[in-house]
Coordinates of C-alpha atoms (C1' of nucleotides) in Angstrom, one line a residue:
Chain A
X4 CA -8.1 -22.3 20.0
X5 CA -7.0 -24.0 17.4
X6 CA -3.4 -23.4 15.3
X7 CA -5.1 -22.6 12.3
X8 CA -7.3 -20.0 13.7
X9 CA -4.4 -18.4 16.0
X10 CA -2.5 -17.8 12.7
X11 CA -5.8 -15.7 11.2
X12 CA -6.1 -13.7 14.4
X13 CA -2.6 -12.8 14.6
X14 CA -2.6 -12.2 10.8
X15 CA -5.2 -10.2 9.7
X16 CA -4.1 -7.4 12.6
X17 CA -0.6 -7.4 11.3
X18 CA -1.3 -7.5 7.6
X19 CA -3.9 -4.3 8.1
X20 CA -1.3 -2.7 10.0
X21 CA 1.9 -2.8 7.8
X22 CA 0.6 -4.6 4.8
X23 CA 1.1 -7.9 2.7
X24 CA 4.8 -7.3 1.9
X25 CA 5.4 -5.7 4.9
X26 CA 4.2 -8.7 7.1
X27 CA 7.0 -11.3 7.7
X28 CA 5.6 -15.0 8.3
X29 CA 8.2 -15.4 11.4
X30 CA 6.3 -12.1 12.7
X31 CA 2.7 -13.6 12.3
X32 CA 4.2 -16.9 13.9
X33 CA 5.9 -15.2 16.8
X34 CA 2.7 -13.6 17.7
X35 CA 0.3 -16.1 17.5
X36 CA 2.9 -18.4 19.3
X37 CA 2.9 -20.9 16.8
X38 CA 5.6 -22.9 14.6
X39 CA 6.9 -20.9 11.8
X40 CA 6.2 -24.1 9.9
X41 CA 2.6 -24.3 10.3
X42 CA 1.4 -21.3 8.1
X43 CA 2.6 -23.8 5.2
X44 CA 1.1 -26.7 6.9
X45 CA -1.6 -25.5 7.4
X46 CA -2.1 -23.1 4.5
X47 CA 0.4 -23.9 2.1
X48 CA 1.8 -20.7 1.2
X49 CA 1.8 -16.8 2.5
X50 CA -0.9 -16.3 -0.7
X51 CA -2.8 -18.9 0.3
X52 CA -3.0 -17.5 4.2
X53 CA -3.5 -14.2 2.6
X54 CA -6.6 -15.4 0.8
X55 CA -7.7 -17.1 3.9
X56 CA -7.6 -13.7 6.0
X57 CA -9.8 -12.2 3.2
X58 CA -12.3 -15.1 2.8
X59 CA -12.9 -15.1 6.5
X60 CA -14.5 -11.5 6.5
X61 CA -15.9 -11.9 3.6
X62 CA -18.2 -14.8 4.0
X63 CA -19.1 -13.0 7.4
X64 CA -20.0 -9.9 5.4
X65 CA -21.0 -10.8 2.2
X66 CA -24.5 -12.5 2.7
X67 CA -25.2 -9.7 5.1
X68 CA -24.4 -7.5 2.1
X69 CA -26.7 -9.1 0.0
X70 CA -29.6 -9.5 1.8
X71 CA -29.4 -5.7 3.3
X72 CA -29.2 -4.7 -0.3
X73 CA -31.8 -6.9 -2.3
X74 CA -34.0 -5.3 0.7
X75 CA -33.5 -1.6 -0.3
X76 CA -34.0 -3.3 -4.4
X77 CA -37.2 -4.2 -3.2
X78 CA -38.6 -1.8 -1.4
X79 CA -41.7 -0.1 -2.9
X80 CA -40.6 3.7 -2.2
X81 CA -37.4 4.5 -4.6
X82 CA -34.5 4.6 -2.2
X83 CA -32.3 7.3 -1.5
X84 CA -28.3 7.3 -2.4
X85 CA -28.3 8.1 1.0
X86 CA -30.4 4.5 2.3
X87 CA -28.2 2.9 -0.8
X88 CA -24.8 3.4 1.4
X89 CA -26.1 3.3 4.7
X90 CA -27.5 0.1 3.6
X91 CA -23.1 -1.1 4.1
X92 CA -22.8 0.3 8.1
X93 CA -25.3 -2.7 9.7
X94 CA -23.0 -5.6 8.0
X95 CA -20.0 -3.4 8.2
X96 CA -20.1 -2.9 11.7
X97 CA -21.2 -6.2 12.8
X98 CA -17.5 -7.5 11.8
X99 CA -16.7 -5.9 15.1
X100 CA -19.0 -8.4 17.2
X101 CA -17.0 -11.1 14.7
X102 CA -13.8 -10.0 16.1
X103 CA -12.9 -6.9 18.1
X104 CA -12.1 -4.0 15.7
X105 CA -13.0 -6.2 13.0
X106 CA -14.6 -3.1 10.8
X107 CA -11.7 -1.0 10.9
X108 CA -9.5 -4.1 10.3
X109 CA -11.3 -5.7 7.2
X110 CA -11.7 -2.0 5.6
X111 CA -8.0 -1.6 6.2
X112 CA -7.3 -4.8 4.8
X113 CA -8.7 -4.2 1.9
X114 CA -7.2 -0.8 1.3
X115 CA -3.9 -3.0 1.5
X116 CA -5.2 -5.4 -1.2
X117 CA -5.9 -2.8 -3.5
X118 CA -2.4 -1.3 -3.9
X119 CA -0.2 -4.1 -2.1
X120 CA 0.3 -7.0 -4.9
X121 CA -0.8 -5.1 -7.9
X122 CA -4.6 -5.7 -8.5
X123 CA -4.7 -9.5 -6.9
X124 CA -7.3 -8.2 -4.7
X125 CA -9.5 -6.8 -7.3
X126 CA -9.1 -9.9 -8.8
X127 CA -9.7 -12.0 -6.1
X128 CA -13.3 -9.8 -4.9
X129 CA -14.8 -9.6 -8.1
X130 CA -14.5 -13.5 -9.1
X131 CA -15.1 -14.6 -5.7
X132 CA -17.7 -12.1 -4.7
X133 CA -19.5 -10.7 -8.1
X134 CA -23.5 -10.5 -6.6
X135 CA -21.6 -7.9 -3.8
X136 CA -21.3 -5.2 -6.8
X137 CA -23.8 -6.7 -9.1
X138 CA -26.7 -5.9 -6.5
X139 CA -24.8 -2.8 -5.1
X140 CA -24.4 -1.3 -9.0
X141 CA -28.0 -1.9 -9.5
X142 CA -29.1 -0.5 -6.0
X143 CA -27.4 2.6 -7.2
X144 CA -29.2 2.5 -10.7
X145 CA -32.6 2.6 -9.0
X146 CA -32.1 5.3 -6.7
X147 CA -30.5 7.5 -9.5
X148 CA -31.4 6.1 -12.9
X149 CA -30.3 8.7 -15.0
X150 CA -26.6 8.0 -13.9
X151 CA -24.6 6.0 -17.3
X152 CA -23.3 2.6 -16.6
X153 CA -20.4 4.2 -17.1
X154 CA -20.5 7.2 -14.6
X155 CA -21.8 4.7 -11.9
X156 CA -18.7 2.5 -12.4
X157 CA -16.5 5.5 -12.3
X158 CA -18.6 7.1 -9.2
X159 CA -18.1 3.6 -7.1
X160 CA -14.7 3.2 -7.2
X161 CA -14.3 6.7 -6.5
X162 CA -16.4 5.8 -3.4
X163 CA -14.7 2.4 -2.9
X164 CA -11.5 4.7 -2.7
X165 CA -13.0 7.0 -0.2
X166 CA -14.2 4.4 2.2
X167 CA -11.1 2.2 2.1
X168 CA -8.5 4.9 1.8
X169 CA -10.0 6.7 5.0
X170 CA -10.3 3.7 7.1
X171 CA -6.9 2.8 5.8
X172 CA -5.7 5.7 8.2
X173 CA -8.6 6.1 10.4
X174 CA -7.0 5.3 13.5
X175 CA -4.2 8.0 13.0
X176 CA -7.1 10.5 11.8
X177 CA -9.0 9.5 14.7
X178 CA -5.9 10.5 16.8
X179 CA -5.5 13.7 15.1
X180 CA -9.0 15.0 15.0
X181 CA -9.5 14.5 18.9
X182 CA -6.6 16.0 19.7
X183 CA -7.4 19.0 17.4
X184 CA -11.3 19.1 18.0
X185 CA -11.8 17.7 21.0
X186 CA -14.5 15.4 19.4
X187 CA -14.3 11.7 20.9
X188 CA -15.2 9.6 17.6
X189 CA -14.5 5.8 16.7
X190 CA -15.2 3.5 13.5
X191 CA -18.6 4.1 13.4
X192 CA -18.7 7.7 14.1
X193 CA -16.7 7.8 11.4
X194 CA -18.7 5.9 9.0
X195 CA -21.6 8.7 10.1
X196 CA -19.9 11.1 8.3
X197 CA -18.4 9.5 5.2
X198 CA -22.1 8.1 4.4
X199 CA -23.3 12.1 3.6
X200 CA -19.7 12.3 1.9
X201 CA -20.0 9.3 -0.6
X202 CA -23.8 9.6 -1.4
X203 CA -23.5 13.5 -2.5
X204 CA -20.5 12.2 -4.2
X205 CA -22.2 9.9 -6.0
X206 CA -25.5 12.0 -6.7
X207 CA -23.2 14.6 -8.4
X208 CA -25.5 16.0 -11.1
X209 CA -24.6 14.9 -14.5
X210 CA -21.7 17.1 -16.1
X211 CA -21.0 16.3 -20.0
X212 CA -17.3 15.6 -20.7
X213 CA -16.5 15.8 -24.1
X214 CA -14.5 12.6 -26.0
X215 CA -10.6 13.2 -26.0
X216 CA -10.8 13.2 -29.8
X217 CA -12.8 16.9 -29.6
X218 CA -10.9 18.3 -27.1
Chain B
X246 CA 22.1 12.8 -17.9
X247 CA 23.8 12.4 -14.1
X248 CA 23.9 9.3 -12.1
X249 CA 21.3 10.7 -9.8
X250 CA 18.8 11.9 -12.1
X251 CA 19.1 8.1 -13.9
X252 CA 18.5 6.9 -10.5
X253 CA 15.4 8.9 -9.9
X254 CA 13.5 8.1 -13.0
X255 CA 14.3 4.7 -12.6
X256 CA 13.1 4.7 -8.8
X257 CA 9.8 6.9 -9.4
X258 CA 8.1 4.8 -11.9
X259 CA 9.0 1.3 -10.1
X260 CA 7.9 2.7 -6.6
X261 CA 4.6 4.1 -8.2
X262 CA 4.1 0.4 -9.7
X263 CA 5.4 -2.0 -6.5
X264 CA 5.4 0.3 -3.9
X265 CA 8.3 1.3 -1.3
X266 CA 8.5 -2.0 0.3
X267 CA 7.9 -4.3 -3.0
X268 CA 10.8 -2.4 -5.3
X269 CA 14.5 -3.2 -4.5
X270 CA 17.4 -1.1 -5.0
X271 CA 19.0 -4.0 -7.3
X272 CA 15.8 -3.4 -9.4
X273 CA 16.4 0.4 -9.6
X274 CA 20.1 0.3 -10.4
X275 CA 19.4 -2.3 -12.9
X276 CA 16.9 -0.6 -14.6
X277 CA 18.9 2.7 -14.5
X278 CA 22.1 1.0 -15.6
X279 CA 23.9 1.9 -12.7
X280 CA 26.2 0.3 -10.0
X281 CA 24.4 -0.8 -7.0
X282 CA 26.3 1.3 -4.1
X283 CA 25.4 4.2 -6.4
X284 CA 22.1 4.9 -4.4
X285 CA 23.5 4.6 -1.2
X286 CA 26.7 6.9 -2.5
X287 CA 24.3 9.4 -4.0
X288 CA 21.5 9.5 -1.4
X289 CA 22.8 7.7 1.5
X290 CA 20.1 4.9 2.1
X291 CA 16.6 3.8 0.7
X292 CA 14.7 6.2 2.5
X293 CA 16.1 9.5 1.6
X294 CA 15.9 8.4 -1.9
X295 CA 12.1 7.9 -1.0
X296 CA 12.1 11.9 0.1
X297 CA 14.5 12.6 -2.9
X298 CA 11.8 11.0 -6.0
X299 CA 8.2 12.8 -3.5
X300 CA 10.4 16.2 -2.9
X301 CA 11.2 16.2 -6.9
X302 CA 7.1 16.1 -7.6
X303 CA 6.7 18.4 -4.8
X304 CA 8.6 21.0 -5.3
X305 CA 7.9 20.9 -9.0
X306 CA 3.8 21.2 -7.8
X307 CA 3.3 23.1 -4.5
X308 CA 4.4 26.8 -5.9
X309 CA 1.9 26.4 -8.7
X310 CA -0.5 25.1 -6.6
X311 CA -0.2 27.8 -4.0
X312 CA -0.6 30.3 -6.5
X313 CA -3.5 29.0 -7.9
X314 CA -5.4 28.6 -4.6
X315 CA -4.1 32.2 -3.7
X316 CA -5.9 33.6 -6.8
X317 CA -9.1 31.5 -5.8
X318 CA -8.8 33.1 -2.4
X319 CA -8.2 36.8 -3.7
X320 CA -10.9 36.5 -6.0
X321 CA -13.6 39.3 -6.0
X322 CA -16.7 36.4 -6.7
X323 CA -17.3 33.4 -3.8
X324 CA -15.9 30.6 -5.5
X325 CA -17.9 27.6 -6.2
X326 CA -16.2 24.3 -4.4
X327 CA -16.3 23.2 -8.1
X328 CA -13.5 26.1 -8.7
X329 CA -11.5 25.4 -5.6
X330 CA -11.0 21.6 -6.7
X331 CA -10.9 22.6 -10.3
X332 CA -7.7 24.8 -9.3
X333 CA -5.6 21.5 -8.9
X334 CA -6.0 20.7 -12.5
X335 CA -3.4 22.5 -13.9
X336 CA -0.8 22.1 -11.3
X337 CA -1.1 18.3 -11.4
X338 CA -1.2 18.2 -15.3
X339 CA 2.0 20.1 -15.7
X340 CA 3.5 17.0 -14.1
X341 CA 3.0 15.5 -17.4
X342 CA 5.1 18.6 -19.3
X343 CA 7.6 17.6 -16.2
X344 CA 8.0 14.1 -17.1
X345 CA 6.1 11.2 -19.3
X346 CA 3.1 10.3 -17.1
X347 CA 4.4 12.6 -14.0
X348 CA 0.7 13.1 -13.0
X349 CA -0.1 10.0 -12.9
X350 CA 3.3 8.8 -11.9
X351 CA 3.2 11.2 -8.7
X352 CA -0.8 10.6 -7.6
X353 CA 0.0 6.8 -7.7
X354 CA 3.4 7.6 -5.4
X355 CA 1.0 9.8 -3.2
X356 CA -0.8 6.8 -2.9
X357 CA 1.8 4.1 -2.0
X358 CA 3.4 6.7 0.8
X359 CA 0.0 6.8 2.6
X360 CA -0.7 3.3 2.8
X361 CA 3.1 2.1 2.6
X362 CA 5.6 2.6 5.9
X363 CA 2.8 3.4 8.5
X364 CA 1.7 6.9 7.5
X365 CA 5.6 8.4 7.2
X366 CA 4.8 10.1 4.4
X367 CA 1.9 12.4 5.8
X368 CA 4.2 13.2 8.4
X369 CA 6.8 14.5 5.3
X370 CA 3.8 16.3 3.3
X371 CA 2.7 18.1 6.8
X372 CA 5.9 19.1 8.1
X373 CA 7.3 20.0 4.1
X374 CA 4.9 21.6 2.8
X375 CA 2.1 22.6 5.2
X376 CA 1.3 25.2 3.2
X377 CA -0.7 23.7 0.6
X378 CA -2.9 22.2 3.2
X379 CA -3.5 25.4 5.0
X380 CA -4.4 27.4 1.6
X381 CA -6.8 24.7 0.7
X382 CA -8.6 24.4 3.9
X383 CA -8.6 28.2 3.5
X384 CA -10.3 27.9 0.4
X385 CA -12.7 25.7 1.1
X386 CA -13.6 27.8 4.1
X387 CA -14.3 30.6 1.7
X388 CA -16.6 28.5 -0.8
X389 CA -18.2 26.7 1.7
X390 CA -18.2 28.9 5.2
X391 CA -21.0 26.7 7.3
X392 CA -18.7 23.8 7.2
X393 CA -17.0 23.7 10.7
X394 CA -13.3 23.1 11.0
X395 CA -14.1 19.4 11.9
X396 CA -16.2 19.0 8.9
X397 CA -13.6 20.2 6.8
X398 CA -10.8 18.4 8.4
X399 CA -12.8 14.7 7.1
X400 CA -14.1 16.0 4.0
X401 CA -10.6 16.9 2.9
X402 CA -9.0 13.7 4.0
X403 CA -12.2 11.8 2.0
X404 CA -11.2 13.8 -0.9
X405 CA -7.7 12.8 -0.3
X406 CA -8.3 8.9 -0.3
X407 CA -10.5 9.2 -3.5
X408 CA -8.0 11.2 -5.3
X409 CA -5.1 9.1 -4.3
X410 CA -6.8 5.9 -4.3
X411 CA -8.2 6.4 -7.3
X412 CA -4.9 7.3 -9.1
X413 CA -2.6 4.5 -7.4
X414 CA -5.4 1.8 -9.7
X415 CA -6.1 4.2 -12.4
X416 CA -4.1 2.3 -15.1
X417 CA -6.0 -0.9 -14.6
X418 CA -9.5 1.3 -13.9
X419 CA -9.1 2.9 -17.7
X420 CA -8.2 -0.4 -19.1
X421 CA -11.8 -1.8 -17.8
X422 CA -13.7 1.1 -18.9
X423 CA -12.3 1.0 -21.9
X424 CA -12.8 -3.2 -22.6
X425 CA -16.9 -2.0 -20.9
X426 CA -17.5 1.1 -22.2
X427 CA -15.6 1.5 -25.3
X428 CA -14.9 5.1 -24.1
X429 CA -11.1 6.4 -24.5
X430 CA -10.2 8.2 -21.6
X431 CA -7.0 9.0 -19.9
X432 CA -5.5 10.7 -17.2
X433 CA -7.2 14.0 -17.6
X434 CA -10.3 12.7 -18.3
X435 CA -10.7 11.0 -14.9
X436 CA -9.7 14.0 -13.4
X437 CA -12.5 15.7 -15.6
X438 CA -14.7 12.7 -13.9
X439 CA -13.5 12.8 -10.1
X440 CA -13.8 16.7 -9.8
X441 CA -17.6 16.5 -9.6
X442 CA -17.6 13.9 -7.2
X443 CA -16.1 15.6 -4.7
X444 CA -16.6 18.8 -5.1
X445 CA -20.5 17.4 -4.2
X446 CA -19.0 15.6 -1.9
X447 CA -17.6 18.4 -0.2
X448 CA -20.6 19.9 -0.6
X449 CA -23.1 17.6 0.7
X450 CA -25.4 19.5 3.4
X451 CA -24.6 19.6 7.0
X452 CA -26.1 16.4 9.1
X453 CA -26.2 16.3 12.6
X454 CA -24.2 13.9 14.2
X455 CA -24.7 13.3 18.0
X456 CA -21.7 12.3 19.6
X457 CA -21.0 9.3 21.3
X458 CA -22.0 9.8 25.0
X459 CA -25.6 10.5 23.8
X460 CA -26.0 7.4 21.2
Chain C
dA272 C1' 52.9 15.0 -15.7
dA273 C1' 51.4 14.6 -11.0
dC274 C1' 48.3 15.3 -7.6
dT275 C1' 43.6 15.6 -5.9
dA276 C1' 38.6 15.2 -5.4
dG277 C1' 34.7 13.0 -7.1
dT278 C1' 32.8 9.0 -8.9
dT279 C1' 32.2 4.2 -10.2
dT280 C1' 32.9 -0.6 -9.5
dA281 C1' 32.8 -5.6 -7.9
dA282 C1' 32.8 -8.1 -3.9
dA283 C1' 31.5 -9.1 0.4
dC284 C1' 28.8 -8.2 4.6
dA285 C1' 25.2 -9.6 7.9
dC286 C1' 20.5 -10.3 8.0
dC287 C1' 15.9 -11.4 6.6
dT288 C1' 12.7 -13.9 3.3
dG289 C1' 9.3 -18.0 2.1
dT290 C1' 9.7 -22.8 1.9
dT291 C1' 11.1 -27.7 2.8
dT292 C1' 12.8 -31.5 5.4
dA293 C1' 12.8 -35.3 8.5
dA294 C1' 12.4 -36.3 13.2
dA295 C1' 9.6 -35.8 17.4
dA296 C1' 5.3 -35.4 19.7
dT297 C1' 0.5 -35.8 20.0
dA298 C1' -4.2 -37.5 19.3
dG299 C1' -7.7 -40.9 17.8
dC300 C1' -9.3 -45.5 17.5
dG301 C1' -9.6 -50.6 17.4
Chain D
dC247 C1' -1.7 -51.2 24.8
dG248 C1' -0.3 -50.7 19.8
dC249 C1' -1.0 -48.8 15.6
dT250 C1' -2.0 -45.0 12.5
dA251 C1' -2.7 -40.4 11.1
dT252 C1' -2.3 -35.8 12.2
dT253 C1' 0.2 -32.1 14.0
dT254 C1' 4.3 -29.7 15.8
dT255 C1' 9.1 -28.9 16.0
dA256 C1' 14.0 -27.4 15.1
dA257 C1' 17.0 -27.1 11.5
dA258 C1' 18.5 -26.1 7.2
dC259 C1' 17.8 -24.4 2.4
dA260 C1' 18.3 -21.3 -1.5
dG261 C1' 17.7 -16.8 -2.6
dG262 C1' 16.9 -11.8 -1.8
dT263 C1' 17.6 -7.5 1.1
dG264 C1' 20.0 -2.8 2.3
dT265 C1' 24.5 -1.4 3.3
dT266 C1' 29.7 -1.1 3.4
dT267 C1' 34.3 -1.7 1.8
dA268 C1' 38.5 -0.9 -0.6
dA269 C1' 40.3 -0.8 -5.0
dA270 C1' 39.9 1.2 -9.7
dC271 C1' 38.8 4.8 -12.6
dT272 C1' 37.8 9.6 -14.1
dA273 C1' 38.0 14.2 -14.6
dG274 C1' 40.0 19.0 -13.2
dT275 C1' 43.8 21.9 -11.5
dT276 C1' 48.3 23.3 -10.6

DNA sequence: AACTAGTTTAAACACCTGTTTAAAATAGCG
DNA sequence: CGCTATTTTAAACAGGTGTTTAAACTAGTT
């Protein structure tokens, strides 16, 4: 395997697992058994790897994305919220045939890009990747139309929140809940139950919320 | 005002903003105009100042929230799950009476201490103040009696990441639906906005979901 | 005024950070 | 082989980290 590609492996683990910050490049070097060196070689910078790590999943999960989506668009019945998010578990959960416990480790990932490094992730998806919530914005409009384009954007990053949040600490909820419940569950048993979560969520009926200035 | 207290305010809003890992103590003293070795003199290292700025918010929030979901749970009438959520409202905007932008100040450090040093900080808010979570689940159990205790267990920790997620971007999140929307909003007024969300999320109906031996 | 306990201060400590350097090793190709 | 270009290596760099030290200062009390 080559250098480059033993950095990724090694880093995308470790950054999901105790951040962007928290990651030292002698740690991601150590365990991938390379040079300390050749992350800058190779990458440049720690920014630069960073971006790296994210690009790699998402151009694995992106087209997917797109394609799963512009499907439900087209469809001839009005979807569901319901079909709308469970259009994400197919290309979410093929990133674990990409790499093992890839799901759990992009979602985490990206929970650490939203709060580690103040926004660069934001950033870095919506330039990069715009058609991912272009399409997913308008999936949503079809299957509930009388939703503002103001409530939808509040209601998907509440959702982006739930999804990334959770999986952010799924393996330590994992833990918990099959020690307390006896209920053997993984990734995608776990994406089962958010699904009903996040589309009731988002199909909240309509409340009015009056204008700071009146209240 | 005291050395500590200087120290505090200083340390809450720059660990809400860079996180745990991403503030310094140079930064803190600096911006509180005090000597370096005063944190370590006051609070002995790094991470009992950590405790010292969450147990200030806490203790300031969990008797008024325990009261408020005790008089949810001694009500004569069910409560609606729109009730139960609505009951953190108040609690979490007298952070602002507490101190400039405590609400927001405290959601976002909620935030950072999930995803920041590997899940320590649910360890502090379980073994400090179990209490809140027990009421809650409590309450929920009244408003919402079919759920099981597993259902309730996920639902509440989706809530969670929303919330918390939600909060530790909020800043940036207003700023964009102000520049899209041209709709003044503030802290409250996402609150106002989240509520429904998961109270329906919450809410959503009961799916069957066969576990993994049988898939 | 003198002593004491509490607090503040500047300096140093040892260690870790990302990055750069220049030499050594390796591979590809005529 | 001999030459070149790419890659790897160990070492050093400059700067930042949390923490400790011992001296200086500040009340408060007798």
């Amino acid at each position: 395997m080559s250098t480059k590609n033993k950095i990724l492996d090694a880093a995308d683990v470790l950054f999901a697992n105790k951040g962007f910050n928290g990651t030292s490049l002698r740690e991601i070097t150590s365990q991938a058994n390379v040079n300390l060196a050749a992350v800058n070689y190779h990458f440049g910078s720690k920014k630069e790897l960073i971006k790296a790590v994210m690009s790699r999943y998402m151009d694995e999960l992106s087209p997917r994305l797109e394609s799963a989506l512009s499907l439900i668009c087209q469809a001839e019945l009005k979807p569901t919220l319901h079909e709308v998010f469970s259009a994400f578990i197919g290309p979410l959960l093929h990133l674990n045939d990409f790499k093992e416990n890839g799901t759990s480790t992009f979602l985490q990932l990206l929970g650490r890009g939203y709060t580690d490094s103040q926004g660069f992730l934001r950033w870095f998806l919506t330039t990069q990747y715009p058609d991912v919530f272009t399409n997913f914005t308008k999936a949503v409009n079809i299957a509930y139309p009388e939703l503002t384009a103001e409530e939808i954007f509040w209601r998907l990053h509440f959702t982006m929140g739930t999804i990334v949040f959770t999986m952010s600490s799924s393996e330590a909820l994992i833990d918990i809940a099959q020690n307390d419940f006896d209920n053997e569950l993984d990734i995608a048993g776990v994406i089962e139950r958010v699904i009903p979560y996040v589309a009731a969520g988002v199909g909240a009926p309509i409340t009015n919320i009056e204008p700071l200035s009146l209240r």
